[in-house]
Tab-separated table of C-alpha atoms and ligand atoms in Angstrom:
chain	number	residue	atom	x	y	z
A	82	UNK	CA	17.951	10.524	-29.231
A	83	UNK	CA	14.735	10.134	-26.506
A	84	UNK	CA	14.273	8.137	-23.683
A	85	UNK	CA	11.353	6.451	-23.168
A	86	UNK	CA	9.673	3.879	-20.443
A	87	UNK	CA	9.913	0.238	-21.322
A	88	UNK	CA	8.974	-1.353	-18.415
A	89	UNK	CA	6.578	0.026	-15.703
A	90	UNK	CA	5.352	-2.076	-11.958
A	91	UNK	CA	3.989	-1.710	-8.848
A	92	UNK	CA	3.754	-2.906	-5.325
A	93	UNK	CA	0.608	-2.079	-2.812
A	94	UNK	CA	1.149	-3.671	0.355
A	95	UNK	CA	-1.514	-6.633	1.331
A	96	UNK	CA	-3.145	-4.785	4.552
A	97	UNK	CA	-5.988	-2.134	3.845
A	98	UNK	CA	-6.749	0.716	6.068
A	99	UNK	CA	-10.475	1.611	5.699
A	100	UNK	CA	-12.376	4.523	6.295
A	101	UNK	CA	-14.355	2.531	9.335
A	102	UNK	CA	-11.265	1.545	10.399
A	103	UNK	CA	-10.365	4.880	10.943
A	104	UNK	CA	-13.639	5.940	12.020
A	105	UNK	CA	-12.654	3.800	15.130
A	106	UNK	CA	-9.280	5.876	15.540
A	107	UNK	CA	-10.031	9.467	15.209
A	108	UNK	CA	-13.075	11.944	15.071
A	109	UNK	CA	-14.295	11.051	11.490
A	110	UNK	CA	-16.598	9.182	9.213
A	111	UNK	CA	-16.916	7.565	5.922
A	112	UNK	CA	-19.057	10.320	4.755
A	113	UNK	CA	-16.613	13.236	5.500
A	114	UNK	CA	-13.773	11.472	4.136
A	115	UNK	CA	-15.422	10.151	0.911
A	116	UNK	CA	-17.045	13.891	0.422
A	117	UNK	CA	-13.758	15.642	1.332
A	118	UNK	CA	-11.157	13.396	-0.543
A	119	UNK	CA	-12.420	11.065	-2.765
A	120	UNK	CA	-10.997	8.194	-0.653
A	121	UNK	CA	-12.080	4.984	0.506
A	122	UNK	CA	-9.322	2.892	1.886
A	123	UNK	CA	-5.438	2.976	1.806
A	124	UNK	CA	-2.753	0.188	2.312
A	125	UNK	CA	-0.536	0.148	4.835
A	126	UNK	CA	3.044	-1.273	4.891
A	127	UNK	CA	3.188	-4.112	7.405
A	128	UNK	CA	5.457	-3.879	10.426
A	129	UNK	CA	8.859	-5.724	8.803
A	130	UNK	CA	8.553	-3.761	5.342
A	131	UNK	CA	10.384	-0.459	4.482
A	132	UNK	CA	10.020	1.529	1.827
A	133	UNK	CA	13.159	-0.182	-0.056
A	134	UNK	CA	11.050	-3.448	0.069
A	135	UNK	CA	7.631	-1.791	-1.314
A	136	UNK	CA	10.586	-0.872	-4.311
A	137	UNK	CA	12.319	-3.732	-4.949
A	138	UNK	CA	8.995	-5.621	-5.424
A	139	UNK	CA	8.034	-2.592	-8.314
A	140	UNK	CA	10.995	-2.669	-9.489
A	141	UNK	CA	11.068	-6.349	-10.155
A	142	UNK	CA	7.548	-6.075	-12.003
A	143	UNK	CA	8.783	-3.389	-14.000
A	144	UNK	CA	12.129	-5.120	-14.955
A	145	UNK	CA	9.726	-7.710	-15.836
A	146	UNK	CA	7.528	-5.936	-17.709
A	147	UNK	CA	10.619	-4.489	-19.700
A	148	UNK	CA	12.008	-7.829	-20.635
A	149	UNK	CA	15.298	-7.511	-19.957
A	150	UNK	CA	17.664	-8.698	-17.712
A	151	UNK	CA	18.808	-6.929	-14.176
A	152	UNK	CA	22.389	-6.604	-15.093
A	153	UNK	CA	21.907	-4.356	-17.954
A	154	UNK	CA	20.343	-1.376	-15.561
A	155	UNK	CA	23.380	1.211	-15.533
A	156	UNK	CA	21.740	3.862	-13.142
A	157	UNK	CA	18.877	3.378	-10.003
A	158	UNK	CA	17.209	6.724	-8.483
A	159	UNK	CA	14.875	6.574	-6.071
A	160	UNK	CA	12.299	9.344	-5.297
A	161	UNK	CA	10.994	9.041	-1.939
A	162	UNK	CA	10.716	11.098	1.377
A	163	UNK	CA	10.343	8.314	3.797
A	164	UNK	CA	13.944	6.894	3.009
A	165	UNK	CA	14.913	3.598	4.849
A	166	UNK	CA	17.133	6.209	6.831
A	167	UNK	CA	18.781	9.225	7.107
A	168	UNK	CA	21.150	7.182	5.414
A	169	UNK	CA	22.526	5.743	2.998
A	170	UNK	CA	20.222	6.003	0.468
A	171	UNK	CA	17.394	3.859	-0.444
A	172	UNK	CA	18.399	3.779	-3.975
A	173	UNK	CA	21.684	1.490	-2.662
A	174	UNK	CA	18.941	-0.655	-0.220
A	175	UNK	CA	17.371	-1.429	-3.416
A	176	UNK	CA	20.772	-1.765	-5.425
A	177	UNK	CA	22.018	-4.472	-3.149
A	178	UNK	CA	18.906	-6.141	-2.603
A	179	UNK	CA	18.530	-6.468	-6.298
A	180	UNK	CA	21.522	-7.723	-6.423
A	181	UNK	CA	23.396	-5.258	-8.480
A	182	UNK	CA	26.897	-4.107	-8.446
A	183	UNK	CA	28.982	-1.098	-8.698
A	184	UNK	CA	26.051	1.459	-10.871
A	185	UNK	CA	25.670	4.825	-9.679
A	186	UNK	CA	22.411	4.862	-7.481
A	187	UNK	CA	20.811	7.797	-5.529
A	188	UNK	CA	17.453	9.557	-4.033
A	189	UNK	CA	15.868	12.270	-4.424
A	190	UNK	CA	13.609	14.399	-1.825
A	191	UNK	CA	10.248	16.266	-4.177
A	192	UNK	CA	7.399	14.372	-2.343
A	193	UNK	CA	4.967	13.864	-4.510
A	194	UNK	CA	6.267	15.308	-7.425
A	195	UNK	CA	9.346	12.566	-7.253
A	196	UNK	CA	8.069	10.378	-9.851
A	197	UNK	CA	8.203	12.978	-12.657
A	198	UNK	CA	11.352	14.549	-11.371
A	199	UNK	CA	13.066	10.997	-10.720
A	200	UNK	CA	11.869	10.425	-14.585
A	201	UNK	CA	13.216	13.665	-15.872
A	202	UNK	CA	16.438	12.853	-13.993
A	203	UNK	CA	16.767	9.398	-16.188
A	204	UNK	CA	15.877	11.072	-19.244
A	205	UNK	CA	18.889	13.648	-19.000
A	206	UNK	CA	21.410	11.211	-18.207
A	207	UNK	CA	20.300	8.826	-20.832
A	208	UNK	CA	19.567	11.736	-23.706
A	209	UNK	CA	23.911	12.977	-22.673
A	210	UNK	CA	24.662	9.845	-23.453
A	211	UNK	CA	25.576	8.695	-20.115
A	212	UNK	CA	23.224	5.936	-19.506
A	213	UNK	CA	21.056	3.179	-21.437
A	214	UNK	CA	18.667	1.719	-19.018
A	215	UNK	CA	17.529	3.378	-15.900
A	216	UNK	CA	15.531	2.331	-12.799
A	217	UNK	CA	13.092	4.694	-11.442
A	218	UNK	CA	11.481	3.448	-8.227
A	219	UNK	CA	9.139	5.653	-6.289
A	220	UNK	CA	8.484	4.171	-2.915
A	221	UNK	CA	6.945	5.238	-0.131
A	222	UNK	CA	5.903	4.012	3.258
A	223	UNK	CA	3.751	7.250	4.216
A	224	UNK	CA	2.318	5.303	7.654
A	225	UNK	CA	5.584	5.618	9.575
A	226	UNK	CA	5.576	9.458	8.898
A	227	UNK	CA	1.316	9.589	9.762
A	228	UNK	CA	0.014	10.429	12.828
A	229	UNK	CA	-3.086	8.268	13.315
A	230	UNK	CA	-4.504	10.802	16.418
A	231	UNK	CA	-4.816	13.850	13.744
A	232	UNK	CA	-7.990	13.369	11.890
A	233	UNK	CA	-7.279	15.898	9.157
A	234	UNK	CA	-4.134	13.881	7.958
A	235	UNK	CA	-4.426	10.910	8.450
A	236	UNK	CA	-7.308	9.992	6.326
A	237	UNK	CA	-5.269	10.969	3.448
A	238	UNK	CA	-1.913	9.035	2.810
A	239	UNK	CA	-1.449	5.486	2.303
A	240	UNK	CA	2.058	3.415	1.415
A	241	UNK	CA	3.050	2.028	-1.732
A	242	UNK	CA	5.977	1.872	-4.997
A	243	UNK	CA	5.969	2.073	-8.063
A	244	UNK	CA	9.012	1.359	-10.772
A	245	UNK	CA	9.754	1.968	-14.294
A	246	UNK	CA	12.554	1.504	-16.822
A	247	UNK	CA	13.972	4.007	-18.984
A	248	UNK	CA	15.768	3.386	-21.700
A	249	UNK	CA	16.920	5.343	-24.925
A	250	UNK	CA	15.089	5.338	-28.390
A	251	UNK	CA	16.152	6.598	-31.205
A	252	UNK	CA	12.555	7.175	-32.157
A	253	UNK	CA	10.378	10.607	-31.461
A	254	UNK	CA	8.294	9.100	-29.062
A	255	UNK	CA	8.765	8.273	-24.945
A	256	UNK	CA	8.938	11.442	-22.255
A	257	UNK	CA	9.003	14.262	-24.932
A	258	UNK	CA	9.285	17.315	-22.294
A	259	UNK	CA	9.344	17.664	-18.445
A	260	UNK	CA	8.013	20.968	-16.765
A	261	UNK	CA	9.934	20.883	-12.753
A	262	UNK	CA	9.336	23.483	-10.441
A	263	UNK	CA	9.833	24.385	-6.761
A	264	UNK	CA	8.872	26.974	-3.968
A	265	UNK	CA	10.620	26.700	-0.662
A	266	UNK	CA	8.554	29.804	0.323
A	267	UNK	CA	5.846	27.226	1.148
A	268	UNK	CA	7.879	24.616	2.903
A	269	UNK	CA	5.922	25.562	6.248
A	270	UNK	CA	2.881	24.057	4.732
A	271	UNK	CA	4.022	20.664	4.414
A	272	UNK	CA	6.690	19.317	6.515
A	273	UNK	CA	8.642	17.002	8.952
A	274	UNK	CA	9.745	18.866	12.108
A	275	UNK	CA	11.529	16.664	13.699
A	276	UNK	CA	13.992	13.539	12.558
A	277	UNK	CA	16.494	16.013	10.786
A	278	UNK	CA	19.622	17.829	11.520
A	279	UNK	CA	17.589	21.102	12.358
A	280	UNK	CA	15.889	18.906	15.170
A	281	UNK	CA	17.210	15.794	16.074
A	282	UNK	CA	15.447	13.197	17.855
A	283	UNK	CA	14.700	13.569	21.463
A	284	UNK	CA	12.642	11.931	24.016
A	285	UNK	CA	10.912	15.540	23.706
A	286	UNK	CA	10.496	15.460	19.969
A	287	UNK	CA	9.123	12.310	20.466
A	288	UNK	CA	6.416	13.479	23.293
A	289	UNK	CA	5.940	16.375	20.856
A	290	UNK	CA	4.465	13.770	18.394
A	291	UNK	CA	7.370	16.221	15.949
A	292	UNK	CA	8.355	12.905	13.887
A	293	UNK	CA	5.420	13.032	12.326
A	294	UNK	CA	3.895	15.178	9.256
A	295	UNK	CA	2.553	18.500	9.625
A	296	UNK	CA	0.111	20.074	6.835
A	297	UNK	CA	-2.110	22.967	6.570
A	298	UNK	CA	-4.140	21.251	3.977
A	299	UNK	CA	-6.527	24.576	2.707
A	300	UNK	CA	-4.135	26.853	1.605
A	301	UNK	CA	-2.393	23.683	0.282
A	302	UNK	CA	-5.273	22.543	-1.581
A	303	UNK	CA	-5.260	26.350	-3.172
A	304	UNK	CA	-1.548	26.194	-4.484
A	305	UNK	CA	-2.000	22.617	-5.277
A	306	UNK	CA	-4.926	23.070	-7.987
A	307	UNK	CA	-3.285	26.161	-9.110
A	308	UNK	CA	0.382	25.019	-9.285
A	309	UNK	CA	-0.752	21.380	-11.173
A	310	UNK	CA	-3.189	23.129	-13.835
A	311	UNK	CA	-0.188	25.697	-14.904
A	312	UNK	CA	2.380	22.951	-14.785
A	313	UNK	CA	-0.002	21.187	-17.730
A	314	UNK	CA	-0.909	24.652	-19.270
A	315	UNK	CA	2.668	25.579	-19.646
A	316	UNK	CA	3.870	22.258	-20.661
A	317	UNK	CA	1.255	21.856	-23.727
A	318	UNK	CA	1.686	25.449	-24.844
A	319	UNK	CA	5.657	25.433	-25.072
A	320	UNK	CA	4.949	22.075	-27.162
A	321	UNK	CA	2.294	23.648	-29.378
A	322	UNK	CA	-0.294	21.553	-28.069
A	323	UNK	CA	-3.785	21.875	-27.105
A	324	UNK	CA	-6.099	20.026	-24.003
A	325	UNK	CA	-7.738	17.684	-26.060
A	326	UNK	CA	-4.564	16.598	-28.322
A	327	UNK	CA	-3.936	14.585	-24.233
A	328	UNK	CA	-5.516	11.044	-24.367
A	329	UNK	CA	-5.053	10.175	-20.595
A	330	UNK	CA	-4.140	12.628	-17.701
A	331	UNK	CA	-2.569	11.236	-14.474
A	332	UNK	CA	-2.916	13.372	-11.731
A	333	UNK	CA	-1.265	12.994	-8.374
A	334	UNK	CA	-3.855	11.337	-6.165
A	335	UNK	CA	-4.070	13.710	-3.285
A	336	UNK	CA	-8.076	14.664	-3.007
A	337	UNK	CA	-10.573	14.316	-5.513
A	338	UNK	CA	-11.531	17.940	-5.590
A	339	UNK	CA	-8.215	19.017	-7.020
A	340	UNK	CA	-8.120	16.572	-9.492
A	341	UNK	CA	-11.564	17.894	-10.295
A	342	UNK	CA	-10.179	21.172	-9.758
A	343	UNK	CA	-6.937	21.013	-12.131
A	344	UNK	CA	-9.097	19.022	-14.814
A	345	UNK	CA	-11.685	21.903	-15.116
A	346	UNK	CA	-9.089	24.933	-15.311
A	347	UNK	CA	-6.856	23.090	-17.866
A	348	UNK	CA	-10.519	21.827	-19.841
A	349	UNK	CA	-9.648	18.490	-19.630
A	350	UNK	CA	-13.121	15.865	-18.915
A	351	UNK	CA	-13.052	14.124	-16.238
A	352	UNK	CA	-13.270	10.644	-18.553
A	353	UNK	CA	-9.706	11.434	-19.957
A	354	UNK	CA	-8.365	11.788	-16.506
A	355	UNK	CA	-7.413	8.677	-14.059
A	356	UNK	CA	-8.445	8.275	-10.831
A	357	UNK	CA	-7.559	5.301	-8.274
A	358	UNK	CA	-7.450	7.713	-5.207
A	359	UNK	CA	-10.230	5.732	-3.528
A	360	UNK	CA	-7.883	3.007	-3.536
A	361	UNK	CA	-4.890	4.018	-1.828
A	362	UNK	CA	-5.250	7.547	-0.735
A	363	UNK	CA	-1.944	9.823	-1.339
A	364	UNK	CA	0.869	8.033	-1.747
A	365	UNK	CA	3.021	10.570	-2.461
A	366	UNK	CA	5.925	10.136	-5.296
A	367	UNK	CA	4.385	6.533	-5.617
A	368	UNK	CA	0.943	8.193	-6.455
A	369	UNK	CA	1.436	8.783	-10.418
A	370	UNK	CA	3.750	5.927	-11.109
A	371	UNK	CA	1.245	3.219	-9.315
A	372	UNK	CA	-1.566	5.194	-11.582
A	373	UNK	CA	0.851	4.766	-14.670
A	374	UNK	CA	0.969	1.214	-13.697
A	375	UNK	CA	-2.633	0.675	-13.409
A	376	UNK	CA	-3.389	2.911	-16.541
A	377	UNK	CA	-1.499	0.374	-18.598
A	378	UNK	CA	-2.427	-2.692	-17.262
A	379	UNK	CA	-5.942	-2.032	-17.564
A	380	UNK	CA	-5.972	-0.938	-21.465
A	381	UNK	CA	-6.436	2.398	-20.882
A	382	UNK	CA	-3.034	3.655	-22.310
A	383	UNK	CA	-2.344	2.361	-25.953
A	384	UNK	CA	0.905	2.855	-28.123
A	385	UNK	CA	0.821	6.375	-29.460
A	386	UNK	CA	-1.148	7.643	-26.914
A	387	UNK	CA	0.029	11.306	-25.414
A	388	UNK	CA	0.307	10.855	-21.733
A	389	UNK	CA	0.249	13.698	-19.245
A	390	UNK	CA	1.415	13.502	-15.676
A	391	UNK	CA	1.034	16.018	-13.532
A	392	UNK	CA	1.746	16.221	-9.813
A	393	UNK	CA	2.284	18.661	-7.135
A	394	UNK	CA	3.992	18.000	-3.250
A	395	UNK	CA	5.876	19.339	0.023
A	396	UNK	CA	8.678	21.562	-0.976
A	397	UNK	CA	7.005	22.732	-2.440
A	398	UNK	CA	7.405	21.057	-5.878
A	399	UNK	CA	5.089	20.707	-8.835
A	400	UNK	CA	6.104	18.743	-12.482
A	401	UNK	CA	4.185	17.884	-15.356
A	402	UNK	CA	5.666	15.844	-18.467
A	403	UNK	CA	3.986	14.544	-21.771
A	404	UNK	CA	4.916	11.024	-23.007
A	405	UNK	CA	4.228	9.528	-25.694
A	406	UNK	CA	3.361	6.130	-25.235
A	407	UNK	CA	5.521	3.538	-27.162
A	408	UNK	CA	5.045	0.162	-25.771
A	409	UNK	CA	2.805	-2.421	-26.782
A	410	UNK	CA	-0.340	-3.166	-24.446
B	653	ACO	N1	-13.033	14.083	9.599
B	653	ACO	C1	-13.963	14.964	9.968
B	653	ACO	N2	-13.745	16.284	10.010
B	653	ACO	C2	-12.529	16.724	9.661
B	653	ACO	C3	-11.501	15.860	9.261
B	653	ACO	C4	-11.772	14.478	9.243
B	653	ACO	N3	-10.889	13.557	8.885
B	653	ACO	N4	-10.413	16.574	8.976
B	653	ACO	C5	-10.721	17.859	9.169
B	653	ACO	N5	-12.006	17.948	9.595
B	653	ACO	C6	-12.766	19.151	9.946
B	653	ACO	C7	-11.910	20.316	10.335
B	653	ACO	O1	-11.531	20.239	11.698
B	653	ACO	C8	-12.808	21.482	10.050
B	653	ACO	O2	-13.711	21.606	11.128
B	653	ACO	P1	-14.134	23.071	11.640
B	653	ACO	O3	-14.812	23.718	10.460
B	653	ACO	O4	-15.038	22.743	12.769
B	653	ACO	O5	-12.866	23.739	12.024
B	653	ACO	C9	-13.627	21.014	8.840
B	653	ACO	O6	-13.476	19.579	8.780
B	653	ACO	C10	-13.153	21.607	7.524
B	653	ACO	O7	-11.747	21.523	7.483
B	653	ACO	P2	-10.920	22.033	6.242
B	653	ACO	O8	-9.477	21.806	6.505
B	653	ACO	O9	-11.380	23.401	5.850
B	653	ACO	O10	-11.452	20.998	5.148
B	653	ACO	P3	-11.134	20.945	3.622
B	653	ACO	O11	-12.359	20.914	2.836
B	653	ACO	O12	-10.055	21.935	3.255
B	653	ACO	O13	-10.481	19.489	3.492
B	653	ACO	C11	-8.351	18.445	3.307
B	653	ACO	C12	-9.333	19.167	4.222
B	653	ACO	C13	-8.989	17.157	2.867
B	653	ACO	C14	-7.106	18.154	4.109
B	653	ACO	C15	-8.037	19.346	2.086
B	653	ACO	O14	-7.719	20.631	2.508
B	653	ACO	C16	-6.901	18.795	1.261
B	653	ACO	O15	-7.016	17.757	0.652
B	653	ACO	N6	-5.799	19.553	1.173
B	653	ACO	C17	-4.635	19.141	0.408
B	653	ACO	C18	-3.865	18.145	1.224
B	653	ACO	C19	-2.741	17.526	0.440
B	653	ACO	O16	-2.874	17.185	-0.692
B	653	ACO	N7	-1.612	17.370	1.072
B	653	ACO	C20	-0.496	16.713	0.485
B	653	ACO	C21	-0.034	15.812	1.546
B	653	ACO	S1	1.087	14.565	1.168
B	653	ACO	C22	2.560	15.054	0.551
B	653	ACO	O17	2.662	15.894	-0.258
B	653	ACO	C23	3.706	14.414	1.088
């Protein structure tokens, strides 16, 4: 018994953040940013939107896109690390606001990499027999965490969801093998100071600016290549595959030059690899599942195609999986 993704959506929010837009916010320009990152222009969730809302739109395109009907999901799990609140979780948000009753529904906190976890997650409870047909929504309003007077973040991130549906098959074919893996030694890279039970919210916190993300994006952008082209590396060799057996690699959207960076170590061109990071910047555990989305919808993923996701995030976390690709279209 597998699991595999029958139904896959996604939700951008209407409002675009450009790079002149930002050019008229902070120190920066087109040029740098385009050069530096690869992207163009993000969205941005508007002001009565949370991430639970960016979900339940994704996850009503992918229960769409599944053809089948609400009521038979038996499990929700929501990757994100710009939760609704503290609590309760944004996997219950979404729960009640699609109208569901009584299923077991929680988040989970990888950044970036919370797409692939949140999907490995679904796949063990479905392949113990536990579950049929779970939602995976990866949502993430990245904005309200963003602080849009430091230049060298705030050019990157952008808001957005992204949804599938897992279900089991008793075929060979779906998400085949998950590599997770985690290093809190690097937490200080990436991180939220303040907002948490370590520092609660104060007026001084807020002064401080301490709600808001702090990165040292260089040595990141080191671990990052390194930590996403071993993730793919190990996951094809303890499958006995090779590079080029991969017919589409979707890489977490975070800069250009590690996508670039991760395709060249693992020998993987830059043709079988998707890119939409112009688009929407880093959208953290949204990133791959909004690429997924796109990657199908445009005809670039066909039925028997061997997928490879790969992604990388604060934590820090990395995951890779390989799917095989089983649904019409
Ligand atoms: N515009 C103009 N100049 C800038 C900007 C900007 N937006 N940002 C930084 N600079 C300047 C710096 O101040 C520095 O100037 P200096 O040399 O005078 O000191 C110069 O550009 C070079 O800065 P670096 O940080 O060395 O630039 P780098 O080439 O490393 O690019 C970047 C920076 C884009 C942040 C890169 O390091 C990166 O992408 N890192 C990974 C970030 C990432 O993926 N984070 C994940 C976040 S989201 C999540 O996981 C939840």
């Amino acid at each position: 018994m597998g699991a595999s993704i029958i139904g896959i959506g996604s939700y951008l929010p209407e409002k675009v953040l450009s790079n002149a837009d930002l050019e008229k916010m902070v120190d920066t320009s087109d040029e740098w940013i385009v050069t530096r990152t690869g992207i163009r222009e993000r969205r941005i969730c508007p002001e009565d939107m949370a991430s639970s809302d960016l979900g339940v739109e994704a996850a009503k395109r992918a229960i769409t896109d599944a053809a089948i009907s609400s009521n038979e999901i038996d499990m929700i799990v929501c990757a994100t690390i710009t939760a609704d609140m503290v609590f309760p979780s944004t996997a219950c948000i979404i729960q009640n606001k699609l109208g569901l009753n009584d299923i077991p529904c929680f988040d989970i906190s990888a950044a970036c990499s919370g797409f692939i976890y949140g999907l490995e997650i679904a796949r063990s409870f479905i392949v113990a027999g536990k579950c049929e047909k779970i939602l995976v929504v990866a949502a993430e309003c990245m904005s309200r965490v963003t602080d849009y007077t430091d230049r060298a973040t705030c050019v990157l991130l952008g808001d957005g969801a992204a949804a599938a549906i897992i279900a089991k098959t008793d075929d060979n074919v779906g998400i085949i093998d998950s590599y997770l893996g985690a290093s809190g030694l690097y937490g200080n890279l990436l991180y939220v100071p303040a907002g948490g039970s370590k520092m609660p919210a104060t007026h001084e916190t807020v002064e401080k600016r301490l709600h808001y993300m702090k990165m040292e994006g260089s040595s990141l952008f080191r671990i990052a290549v390194n930590a996403m082209a071993e993730s793919v590396k190990k996951i094809l060799e303890r499958n006995n595959l090779t590079a080029d057996r991969i017919s589409l690699i979707i890489p977490h959207q975070a800069n250009i030059r590690i996508i670039q960076g991760v395709a060249k170590l693992t020998d993987i061109p830059m043709e079988k690899v998707f890119v939409n990071i112009e688009k929407y910047g880093n959208m953290s555990a949204a990133s791959v599942g909004v690429a997924l989305d796109e990657a199908v919808k445009s005809g670039k993923i066909h039925k028997g195609d061997l997928i490879c996701m790969v992604s990388f995030g604060a934590g820090l976390t990395w995951a890779a999986n390989l799917i095989i690709w089983s649904k019409d279209g």
